mmCIF file of C-alpha atoms in Angstrom:
data_model
loop_
_atom_site.group_PDB
_atom_site.id
_atom_site.type_symbol
_atom_site.label_atom_id
_atom_site.label_comp_id
_atom_site.label_asym_id
_atom_site.label_seq_id
_atom_site.Cartn_x
_atom_site.Cartn_y
_atom_site.Cartn_z
ATOM 1 C CA UNK A 1 9.102 -25.691 -6.490
ATOM 2 C CA UNK A 2 9.224 -22.371 -8.357
ATOM 3 C CA UNK A 3 9.820 -22.686 -12.045
ATOM 4 C CA UNK A 4 12.042 -20.412 -14.099
ATOM 5 C CA UNK A 5 10.730 -21.822 -17.331
ATOM 6 C CA UNK A 6 7.213 -22.877 -18.207
ATOM 7 C CA UNK A 7 4.166 -23.999 -16.272
ATOM 8 C CA UNK A 8 4.324 -27.284 -14.368
ATOM 9 C CA UNK A 9 2.489 -30.348 -15.695
ATOM 10 C CA UNK A 10 0.047 -30.231 -12.777
ATOM 11 C CA UNK A 11 -0.725 -26.566 -13.463
ATOM 12 C CA UNK A 12 -1.292 -27.333 -17.146
ATOM 13 C CA UNK A 13 -3.652 -30.165 -16.243
ATOM 14 C CA UNK A 14 -5.598 -28.113 -13.703
ATOM 15 C CA UNK A 15 -5.881 -25.160 -16.076
ATOM 16 C CA UNK A 16 -7.394 -27.313 -18.840
ATOM 17 C CA UNK A 17 -9.836 -29.189 -16.576
ATOM 18 C CA UNK A 18 -11.138 -26.226 -14.567
ATOM 19 C CA UNK A 19 -13.845 -23.630 -15.256
ATOM 20 C CA UNK A 20 -12.889 -20.666 -17.494
ATOM 21 C CA UNK A 21 -12.249 -18.295 -14.570
ATOM 22 C CA UNK A 22 -10.384 -20.933 -12.544
ATOM 23 C CA UNK A 23 -8.259 -21.745 -15.585
ATOM 24 C CA UNK A 24 -7.323 -18.091 -16.057
ATOM 25 C CA UNK A 25 -6.437 -17.770 -12.371
ATOM 26 C CA UNK A 26 -4.235 -20.880 -12.454
ATOM 27 C CA UNK A 27 -2.451 -19.666 -15.593
ATOM 28 C CA UNK A 28 -1.958 -16.180 -14.143
ATOM 29 C CA UNK A 29 -0.566 -17.555 -10.864
ATOM 30 C CA UNK A 30 1.630 -20.354 -12.185
ATOM 31 C CA UNK A 31 5.030 -21.167 -10.687
ATOM 32 C CA UNK A 32 7.031 -19.204 -13.273
ATOM 33 C CA UNK A 33 9.062 -16.509 -11.497
ATOM 34 C CA UNK A 34 7.583 -13.539 -13.328
ATOM 35 C CA UNK A 35 4.635 -11.183 -13.099
ATOM 36 C CA UNK A 36 1.214 -12.614 -14.053
ATOM 37 C CA UNK A 37 0.888 -12.669 -17.844
ATOM 38 C CA UNK A 38 -1.032 -9.622 -19.030
ATOM 39 C CA UNK A 39 -3.491 -11.583 -21.187
ATOM 40 C CA UNK A 40 -4.580 -13.703 -18.222
ATOM 41 C CA UNK A 41 -4.714 -10.732 -15.865
ATOM 42 C CA UNK A 42 -6.815 -8.704 -18.297
ATOM 43 C CA UNK A 43 -9.189 -11.647 -18.721
ATOM 44 C CA UNK A 44 -9.673 -11.835 -14.936
ATOM 45 C CA UNK A 45 -10.221 -8.057 -14.787
ATOM 46 C CA UNK A 46 -12.851 -8.408 -17.498
ATOM 47 C CA UNK A 47 -14.712 -11.026 -15.456
ATOM 48 C CA UNK A 48 -15.137 -8.448 -12.651
ATOM 49 C CA UNK A 49 -17.022 -6.192 -15.081
ATOM 50 C CA UNK A 50 -19.491 -8.851 -16.235
ATOM 51 C CA UNK A 51 -22.759 -7.821 -14.546
ATOM 52 C CA UNK A 52 -24.061 -11.328 -13.891
ATOM 53 C CA UNK A 53 -20.771 -12.980 -12.967
ATOM 54 C CA UNK A 54 -20.218 -14.021 -9.353
ATOM 55 C CA UNK A 55 -17.409 -12.145 -7.625
ATOM 56 C CA UNK A 56 -17.303 -15.075 -5.204
ATOM 57 C CA UNK A 57 -15.984 -17.354 -7.929
ATOM 58 C CA UNK A 58 -13.083 -14.987 -8.595
ATOM 59 C CA UNK A 59 -12.309 -14.376 -4.924
ATOM 60 C CA UNK A 60 -12.538 -18.041 -3.928
ATOM 61 C CA UNK A 61 -10.395 -19.072 -6.894
ATOM 62 C CA UNK A 62 -7.714 -16.610 -5.809
ATOM 63 C CA UNK A 63 -7.996 -17.550 -2.131
ATOM 64 C CA UNK A 64 -7.497 -21.189 -3.104
ATOM 65 C CA UNK A 65 -4.244 -20.274 -4.858
ATOM 66 C CA UNK A 66 -3.140 -18.212 -1.830
ATOM 67 C CA UNK A 67 -3.138 -21.438 0.197
ATOM 68 C CA UNK A 68 -0.428 -23.004 -2.002
ATOM 69 C CA UNK A 69 3.051 -23.672 -0.553
ATOM 70 C CA UNK A 70 5.060 -21.834 -3.231
ATOM 71 C CA UNK A 71 5.926 -18.185 -2.566
ATOM 72 C CA UNK A 72 5.781 -17.548 -6.316
ATOM 73 C CA UNK A 73 2.184 -18.771 -6.646
ATOM 74 C CA UNK A 74 1.076 -16.908 -3.523
ATOM 75 C CA UNK A 75 2.835 -13.654 -4.446
ATOM 76 C CA UNK A 76 1.355 -13.675 -7.949
ATOM 77 C CA UNK A 77 -2.045 -14.281 -6.367
ATOM 78 C CA UNK A 78 -1.574 -11.220 -4.138
ATOM 79 C CA UNK A 79 -0.561 -9.143 -7.174
ATOM 80 C CA UNK A 80 -3.840 -10.086 -8.841
ATOM 81 C CA UNK A 81 -5.818 -9.292 -5.681
ATOM 82 C CA UNK A 82 -4.117 -5.892 -5.643
ATOM 83 C CA UNK A 83 -4.793 -5.186 -9.319
ATOM 84 C CA UNK A 84 -8.455 -6.167 -9.006
ATOM 85 C CA UNK A 85 -8.872 -3.889 -5.991
ATOM 86 C CA UNK A 86 -7.259 -1.006 -7.912
ATOM 87 C CA UNK A 87 -8.545 -1.537 -11.444
ATOM 88 C CA UNK A 88 -11.357 -4.087 -11.325
ATOM 89 C CA UNK A 89 -15.049 -3.418 -10.872
ATOM 90 C CA UNK A 90 -15.853 -2.202 -7.372
ATOM 91 C CA UNK A 91 -18.107 -5.227 -6.869
ATOM 92 C CA UNK A 92 -14.974 -7.325 -6.352
ATOM 93 C CA UNK A 93 -13.786 -5.262 -3.363
ATOM 94 C CA UNK A 94 -17.362 -5.111 -2.079
ATOM 95 C CA UNK A 95 -17.433 -8.896 -2.042
ATOM 96 C CA UNK A 96 -14.145 -9.034 -0.115
ATOM 97 C CA UNK A 97 -15.390 -6.735 2.648
ATOM 98 C CA UNK A 98 -18.621 -8.700 3.117
ATOM 99 C CA UNK A 99 -16.916 -12.095 3.052
ATOM 100 C CA UNK A 100 -15.757 -13.694 6.286
ATOM 101 C CA UNK A 101 -12.730 -15.145 4.483
ATOM 102 C CA UNK A 102 -9.640 -12.971 4.103
ATOM 103 C CA UNK A 103 -5.985 -13.377 3.249
ATOM 104 C CA UNK A 104 -4.805 -15.617 6.076
ATOM 105 C CA UNK A 105 -1.057 -15.552 5.472
ATOM 106 C CA UNK A 106 0.286 -14.363 8.828
ATOM 107 C CA UNK A 107 2.279 -17.599 9.249
ATOM 108 C CA UNK A 108 3.080 -18.290 5.590
ATOM 109 C CA UNK A 109 6.559 -19.758 5.083
ATOM 110 C CA UNK A 110 8.080 -21.359 2.006
ATOM 111 C CA UNK A 111 11.170 -23.071 3.406
ATOM 112 C CA UNK A 112 12.236 -24.710 0.139
ATOM 113 C CA UNK A 113 15.315 -22.460 -0.218
ATOM 114 C CA UNK A 114 16.993 -19.390 1.322
ATOM 115 C CA UNK A 115 15.451 -17.213 -1.401
ATOM 116 C CA UNK A 116 12.027 -18.673 -0.653
ATOM 117 C CA UNK A 117 12.451 -17.871 3.044
ATOM 118 C CA UNK A 118 13.332 -14.284 2.180
ATOM 119 C CA UNK A 119 10.338 -13.912 -0.128
ATOM 120 C CA UNK A 120 8.032 -15.421 2.499
ATOM 121 C CA UNK A 121 8.516 -12.388 4.726
ATOM 122 C CA UNK A 122 7.559 -10.068 1.891
ATOM 123 C CA UNK A 123 4.490 -12.192 1.108
ATOM 124 C CA UNK A 124 3.265 -11.976 4.716
ATOM 125 C CA UNK A 125 3.778 -8.203 4.904
ATOM 126 C CA UNK A 126 2.168 -7.639 1.494
ATOM 127 C CA UNK A 127 -0.869 -9.690 2.515
ATOM 128 C CA UNK A 128 -1.066 -7.684 5.750
ATOM 129 C CA UNK A 129 -1.221 -4.456 3.743
ATOM 130 C CA UNK A 130 -3.948 -5.799 1.444
ATOM 131 C CA UNK A 131 -5.974 -6.857 4.491
ATOM 132 C CA UNK A 132 -5.625 -3.303 5.807
ATOM 133 C CA UNK A 133 -7.010 -1.992 2.517
ATOM 134 C CA UNK A 134 -10.035 -4.243 2.970
ATOM 135 C CA UNK A 135 -10.504 -2.987 6.549
ATOM 136 C CA UNK A 136 -10.408 0.654 5.411
ATOM 137 C CA UNK A 137 -12.931 -0.182 2.679
ATOM 138 C CA UNK A 138 -15.295 -1.426 5.395
ATOM 139 C CA UNK A 139 -14.952 1.927 7.156
ATOM 140 C CA UNK A 140 -15.310 4.206 4.122
ATOM 141 C CA UNK A 141 -17.373 2.166 1.678
ATOM 142 C CA UNK A 142 -14.823 2.392 -1.153
ATOM 143 C CA UNK A 143 -11.219 1.473 -2.000
ATOM 144 C CA UNK A 144 -9.081 4.581 -1.552
ATOM 145 C CA UNK A 145 -6.530 3.606 -4.217
ATOM 146 C CA UNK A 146 -9.059 2.509 -6.853
ATOM 147 C CA UNK A 147 -8.792 4.313 -10.192
ATOM 148 C CA UNK A 148 -12.133 6.047 -9.430
ATOM 149 C CA UNK A 149 -11.350 6.801 -5.783
ATOM 150 C CA UNK A 150 -10.905 10.551 -6.338
ATOM 151 C CA UNK A 151 -14.652 10.914 -6.918
ATOM 152 C CA UNK A 152 -15.404 9.195 -3.591
ATOM 153 C CA UNK A 153 -12.689 11.016 -1.628
ATOM 154 C CA UNK A 154 -14.205 14.383 -2.590
ATOM 155 C CA UNK A 155 -17.492 13.302 -0.991
ATOM 156 C CA UNK A 156 -15.984 12.565 2.435
ATOM 157 C CA UNK A 157 -13.381 15.306 2.710
ATOM 158 C CA UNK A 158 -13.027 16.333 6.348
ATOM 159 C CA UNK A 159 -13.651 19.945 7.302
ATOM 160 C CA UNK A 160 -13.271 20.141 11.102
ATOM 161 C CA UNK A 161 -9.830 19.785 12.670
ATOM 162 C CA UNK A 162 -10.653 16.551 14.589
ATOM 163 C CA UNK A 163 -11.970 14.959 11.387
ATOM 164 C CA UNK A 164 -8.938 16.090 9.380
ATOM 165 C CA UNK A 165 -6.574 14.614 11.979
ATOM 166 C CA UNK A 166 -8.631 11.389 12.033
ATOM 167 C CA UNK A 167 -8.439 11.177 8.231
ATOM 168 C CA UNK A 168 -4.683 11.832 8.280
ATOM 169 C CA UNK A 169 -4.091 9.128 10.899
ATOM 170 C CA UNK A 170 -6.130 6.633 8.856
ATOM 171 C CA UNK A 171 -4.031 7.224 5.740
ATOM 172 C CA UNK A 172 -0.825 7.179 7.792
ATOM 173 C CA UNK A 173 -1.868 3.813 9.257
ATOM 174 C CA UNK A 174 -2.289 2.424 5.744
ATOM 175 C CA UNK A 175 1.064 3.860 4.733
ATOM 176 C CA UNK A 176 2.744 2.286 7.757
ATOM 177 C CA UNK A 177 1.448 -1.144 6.712
ATOM 178 C CA UNK A 178 2.676 -0.560 3.154
ATOM 179 C CA UNK A 179 6.107 0.512 4.382
ATOM 180 C CA UNK A 180 6.483 -2.709 6.387
ATOM 181 C CA UNK A 181 6.318 -4.628 3.095
ATOM 182 C CA UNK A 182 9.017 -2.532 1.404
ATOM 183 C CA UNK A 183 11.293 -2.057 4.420
ATOM 184 C CA UNK A 184 13.691 -4.890 3.466
ATOM 185 C CA UNK A 185 14.069 -5.669 7.155
ATOM 186 C CA UNK A 186 14.630 -9.205 8.411
ATOM 187 C CA UNK A 187 11.340 -10.523 9.858
ATOM 188 C CA UNK A 188 10.950 -13.526 12.135
ATOM 189 C CA UNK A 189 8.367 -16.245 11.567
ATOM 190 C CA UNK A 190 7.242 -19.537 13.027
ATOM 191 C CA UNK A 191 8.397 -22.388 10.786
ATOM 192 C CA UNK A 192 6.813 -25.809 11.141
ATOM 193 C CA UNK A 193 9.477 -28.475 11.646
ATOM 194 C CA UNK A 194 9.167 -32.262 11.760
ATOM 195 C CA UNK A 195 10.898 -34.337 14.416
ATOM 196 C CA UNK A 196 11.000 -38.116 14.182
ATOM 197 C CA UNK A 197 8.814 -39.545 16.907
ATOM 198 C CA UNK A 198 7.765 -36.123 18.217
ATOM 199 C CA UNK A 199 5.558 -34.800 15.394
ATOM 200 C CA UNK A 200 5.490 -31.219 14.152
ATOM 201 C CA UNK A 201 6.554 -28.209 16.187
ATOM 202 C CA UNK A 202 7.039 -24.495 15.462
ATOM 203 C CA UNK A 203 10.428 -22.772 15.586
ATOM 204 C CA UNK A 204 10.997 -19.018 15.422
ATOM 205 C CA UNK A 205 13.381 -18.424 12.525
ATOM 206 C CA UNK A 206 14.988 -15.110 11.603
ATOM 207 C CA UNK A 207 14.249 -14.586 7.932
ATOM 208 C CA UNK A 208 16.744 -13.105 5.474
ATOM 209 C CA UNK A 209 15.453 -9.816 4.020
ATOM 210 C CA UNK A 210 13.777 -9.893 0.627
ATOM 211 C CA UNK A 211 15.492 -7.669 -1.933
ATOM 212 C CA UNK A 212 12.732 -5.543 -3.496
ATOM 213 C CA UNK A 213 14.118 -5.921 -7.002
ATOM 214 C CA UNK A 214 15.468 -9.483 -6.858
ATOM 215 C CA UNK A 215 13.194 -10.735 -9.645
ATOM 216 C CA UNK A 216 10.345 -9.646 -11.894
ATOM 217 C CA UNK A 217 7.748 -11.185 -9.603
ATOM 218 C CA UNK A 218 8.534 -9.063 -6.554
ATOM 219 C CA UNK A 219 9.187 -6.023 -8.758
ATOM 220 C CA UNK A 220 5.625 -6.339 -10.060
ATOM 221 C CA UNK A 221 4.306 -6.202 -6.505
ATOM 222 C CA UNK A 222 6.580 -3.265 -5.631
ATOM 223 C CA UNK A 223 5.266 -1.304 -8.636
ATOM 224 C CA UNK A 224 1.727 -1.634 -7.295
ATOM 225 C CA UNK A 225 2.831 -0.660 -3.795
ATOM 226 C CA UNK A 226 4.596 2.367 -5.261
ATOM 227 C CA UNK A 227 1.390 3.463 -6.986
ATOM 228 C CA UNK A 228 -0.516 3.150 -3.726
ATOM 229 C CA UNK A 229 2.205 5.000 -1.818
ATOM 230 C CA UNK A 230 2.033 7.949 -4.210
ATOM 231 C CA UNK A 231 -1.763 8.052 -3.965
ATOM 232 C CA UNK A 232 -1.691 7.818 -0.156
ATOM 233 C CA UNK A 233 0.890 10.592 0.022
ATOM 234 C CA UNK A 234 -1.403 12.909 -1.925
ATOM 235 C CA UNK A 235 -4.236 12.219 0.519
ATOM 236 C CA UNK A 236 -1.979 12.702 3.554
ATOM 237 C CA UNK A 237 -0.525 15.892 2.127
ATOM 238 C CA UNK A 238 -4.004 17.305 1.460
ATOM 239 C CA UNK A 239 -4.919 16.735 5.114
ATOM 240 C CA UNK A 240 -1.634 18.240 6.328
ATOM 241 C CA UNK A 241 -2.189 21.368 4.258
ATOM 242 C CA UNK A 242 -5.631 21.776 5.871
ATOM 243 C CA UNK A 243 -4.068 21.458 9.328
ATOM 244 C CA UNK A 244 -1.353 24.006 8.566
ATOM 245 C CA UNK A 245 -3.824 26.542 7.179
ATOM 246 C CA UNK A 246 -5.209 27.101 10.696
ATOM 247 C CA UNK A 247 -2.441 25.723 12.920
ATOM 248 C CA UNK A 248 -1.056 29.080 14.064
ATOM 249 C CA UNK A 249 -4.500 30.236 15.170
ATOM 250 C CA UNK A 250 -5.401 27.111 17.186
ATOM 251 C CA UNK A 251 -5.854 26.848 20.921
ATOM 252 C CA UNK A 252 -2.883 25.246 22.668
ATOM 253 C CA UNK A 253 -4.602 21.867 23.229
ATOM 254 C CA UNK A 254 -5.695 21.640 19.584
ATOM 255 C CA UNK A 255 -2.253 22.718 18.392
ATOM 256 C CA UNK A 256 -0.594 20.034 20.530
ATOM 257 C CA UNK A 257 -2.802 17.347 18.980
ATOM 258 C CA UNK A 258 -2.152 18.646 15.469
ATOM 259 C CA UNK A 259 1.588 18.783 16.181
ATOM 260 C CA UNK A 260 1.589 15.138 17.257
ATOM 261 C CA UNK A 261 -0.107 14.126 13.989
ATOM 262 C CA UNK A 262 2.314 16.263 11.981
ATOM 263 C CA UNK A 263 5.347 14.695 13.669
ATOM 264 C CA UNK A 264 3.968 11.284 12.696
ATOM 265 C CA UNK A 265 3.582 12.557 9.118
ATOM 266 C CA UNK A 266 7.245 13.652 9.093
ATOM 267 C CA UNK A 267 8.313 10.185 10.320
ATOM 268 C CA UNK A 268 6.366 8.503 7.528
ATOM 269 C CA UNK A 269 7.708 10.947 4.933
ATOM 270 C CA UNK A 270 11.250 9.981 5.903
ATOM 271 C CA UNK A 271 10.469 6.326 5.215
ATOM 272 C CA UNK A 272 8.564 7.153 2.025
ATOM 273 C CA UNK A 273 11.522 9.163 0.777
ATOM 274 C CA UNK A 274 13.792 6.115 1.236
ATOM 275 C CA UNK A 275 11.296 3.938 -0.668
ATOM 276 C CA UNK A 276 10.921 6.470 -3.477
ATOM 277 C CA UNK A 277 14.713 6.732 -3.777
ATOM 278 C CA UNK A 278 15.000 2.952 -4.172
ATOM 279 C CA UNK A 279 12.221 2.975 -6.764
ATOM 280 C CA UNK A 280 13.907 5.758 -8.731
ATOM 281 C CA UNK A 281 17.245 3.927 -8.659
ATOM 282 C CA UNK A 282 15.530 0.773 -9.956
ATOM 283 C CA UNK A 283 13.863 2.710 -12.789
ATOM 284 C CA UNK A 284 10.323 2.153 -11.499
ATOM 285 C CA UNK A 285 9.463 5.842 -11.399
ATOM 286 C CA UNK A 286 10.862 9.102 -12.760
ATOM 287 C CA UNK A 287 12.180 11.875 -10.534
ATOM 288 C CA UNK A 288 9.474 14.309 -11.672
ATOM 289 C CA UNK A 289 6.679 12.001 -10.520
ATOM 290 C CA UNK A 290 7.608 11.867 -6.830
ATOM 291 C CA UNK A 291 7.640 14.610 -4.170
ATOM 292 C CA UNK A 292 10.832 15.942 -2.644
ATOM 293 C CA UNK A 293 10.705 14.744 0.948
ATOM 294 C CA UNK A 294 14.314 14.993 2.105
ATOM 295 C CA UNK A 295 13.791 18.193 4.091
ATOM 296 C CA UNK A 296 10.519 19.894 3.127
ATOM 297 C CA UNK A 297 8.180 18.374 5.753
ATOM 298 C CA UNK A 298 10.736 18.883 8.554
ATOM 299 C CA UNK A 299 11.320 22.604 8.065
ATOM 300 C CA UNK A 300 8.125 23.642 9.845
ATOM 301 C CA UNK A 301 8.686 21.600 13.011
ATOM 302 C CA UNK A 302 10.714 24.260 14.917
ATOM 303 C CA UNK A 303 8.047 26.918 14.325
ATOM 304 C CA UNK A 304 5.237 24.506 15.225
ATOM 305 C CA UNK A 305 6.961 23.487 18.450
ATOM 306 C CA UNK A 306 7.629 27.139 19.294
ATOM 307 C CA UNK A 307 3.941 27.974 18.863
ATOM 308 C CA UNK A 308 2.964 25.336 21.430
ATOM 309 C CA UNK A 309 5.886 25.882 23.822
ATOM 310 C CA UNK A 310 5.452 29.652 23.858
ATOM 311 C CA UNK A 311 1.703 29.787 23.345
ATOM 312 C CA UNK A 312 0.345 33.346 23.458
ATOM 313 C CA UNK A 313 3.570 35.035 22.376
ATOM 314 C CA UNK A 314 3.004 37.325 19.408
ATOM 315 C CA UNK A 315 5.139 36.425 16.416
ATOM 316 C CA UNK A 316 7.008 39.069 14.419
ATOM 317 C CA UNK A 317 6.207 39.790 10.778
ATOM 318 C CA UNK A 318 9.553 38.245 9.864
ATOM 319 C CA UNK A 319 8.627 35.015 11.679
ATOM 320 C CA UNK A 320 5.253 34.877 9.933
ATOM 321 C CA UNK A 321 6.819 35.457 6.517
ATOM 322 C CA UNK A 322 9.418 32.733 7.116
ATOM 323 C CA UNK A 323 6.760 30.253 8.243
ATOM 324 C CA UNK A 324 4.572 31.061 5.226
ATOM 325 C CA UNK A 325 7.515 30.460 2.904
ATOM 326 C CA UNK A 326 8.134 27.097 4.547
ATOM 327 C CA UNK A 327 4.429 26.182 4.278
ATOM 328 C CA UNK A 328 4.444 26.975 0.557
ATOM 329 C CA UNK A 329 7.092 24.273 0.077
ATOM 330 C CA UNK A 330 4.588 21.692 1.309
ATOM 331 C CA UNK A 331 1.899 22.446 -1.292
ATOM 332 C CA UNK A 332 2.431 19.454 -3.579
ATOM 333 C CA UNK A 333 -0.154 19.311 -6.327
ATOM 334 C CA UNK A 334 -1.734 15.863 -6.647
ATOM 335 C CA UNK A 335 -1.812 15.993 -10.451
ATOM 336 C CA UNK A 336 1.986 16.250 -10.458
ATOM 337 C CA UNK A 337 2.300 12.874 -8.709
ATOM 338 C CA UNK A 338 1.158 10.592 -11.496
ATOM 339 C CA UNK A 339 1.025 7.152 -9.877
ATOM 340 C CA UNK A 340 0.067 5.667 -13.264
ATOM 341 C CA UNK A 341 3.605 6.484 -14.457
ATOM 342 C CA UNK A 342 4.808 3.273 -12.829
ATOM 343 C CA UNK A 343 2.746 1.042 -15.096
#
């Protein structure tokens, strides 16, 4: 049962009889409906920077808490996973990608109340996004939203068109997973039910949507997702700018492939814009820290389609000037999108 007040007696007992790191994890992921207390979170972050401390102890302690029945405990555990991947020592994420154990929450359901059912859907989607981050780490060798990620990104920047499109699709795939968590749609899940004399059986139940700002606990998770979304947008936008710089000189086949990737980018921008608007309304981010996505990415689509549909036709100077003006609207500077503003 989630607690609105203090820590449960069992949590107090476990925290005082466990190892120092296990005690901090239990205290940080207690059943109080709030974000993990900063003093406990900072202590766990510090453990990741101790050179001789086992990352396995931290990861296994958190994974143990992720197997609890309470959505509050599990969500706070995911928040800590997320913070350690963003702000902890990189050895923590390195341990996660080499470990066979991941966040196995695809069927997580807390059926203790209607609110718990709603939050269960968010928990599953959030865990799915974090697992995607781990998968991308395996591919790249670093966490793309870590505070030091910029240094690593500069080392792998794509230069050829196929590599740029591949990079863009990778970041768009991550963004898609993130957007599932903040979509506020009503997911379905298999709920284990008990029947007298027939044992347990699974029933597909339509979950009520989780309101992204219903309580401080989910708001804490949404803040972290917002930071990642802003960082991912910068990466996607950088790749899009590279595509557009040569798009109107490409062969028709290459242009068609680039157009398909750009149309996917526009679709994601539409969803990101809705998320950013919600975040601004909730006071999680200021207007000046997010890009304007209502129309900017869409304005180039007619010209891009025309280039493919009428390949070989020479464009007028007026057409070229209009397209260049539209392209200039897409040059968002990364330093203007301060994801740390949502702290």
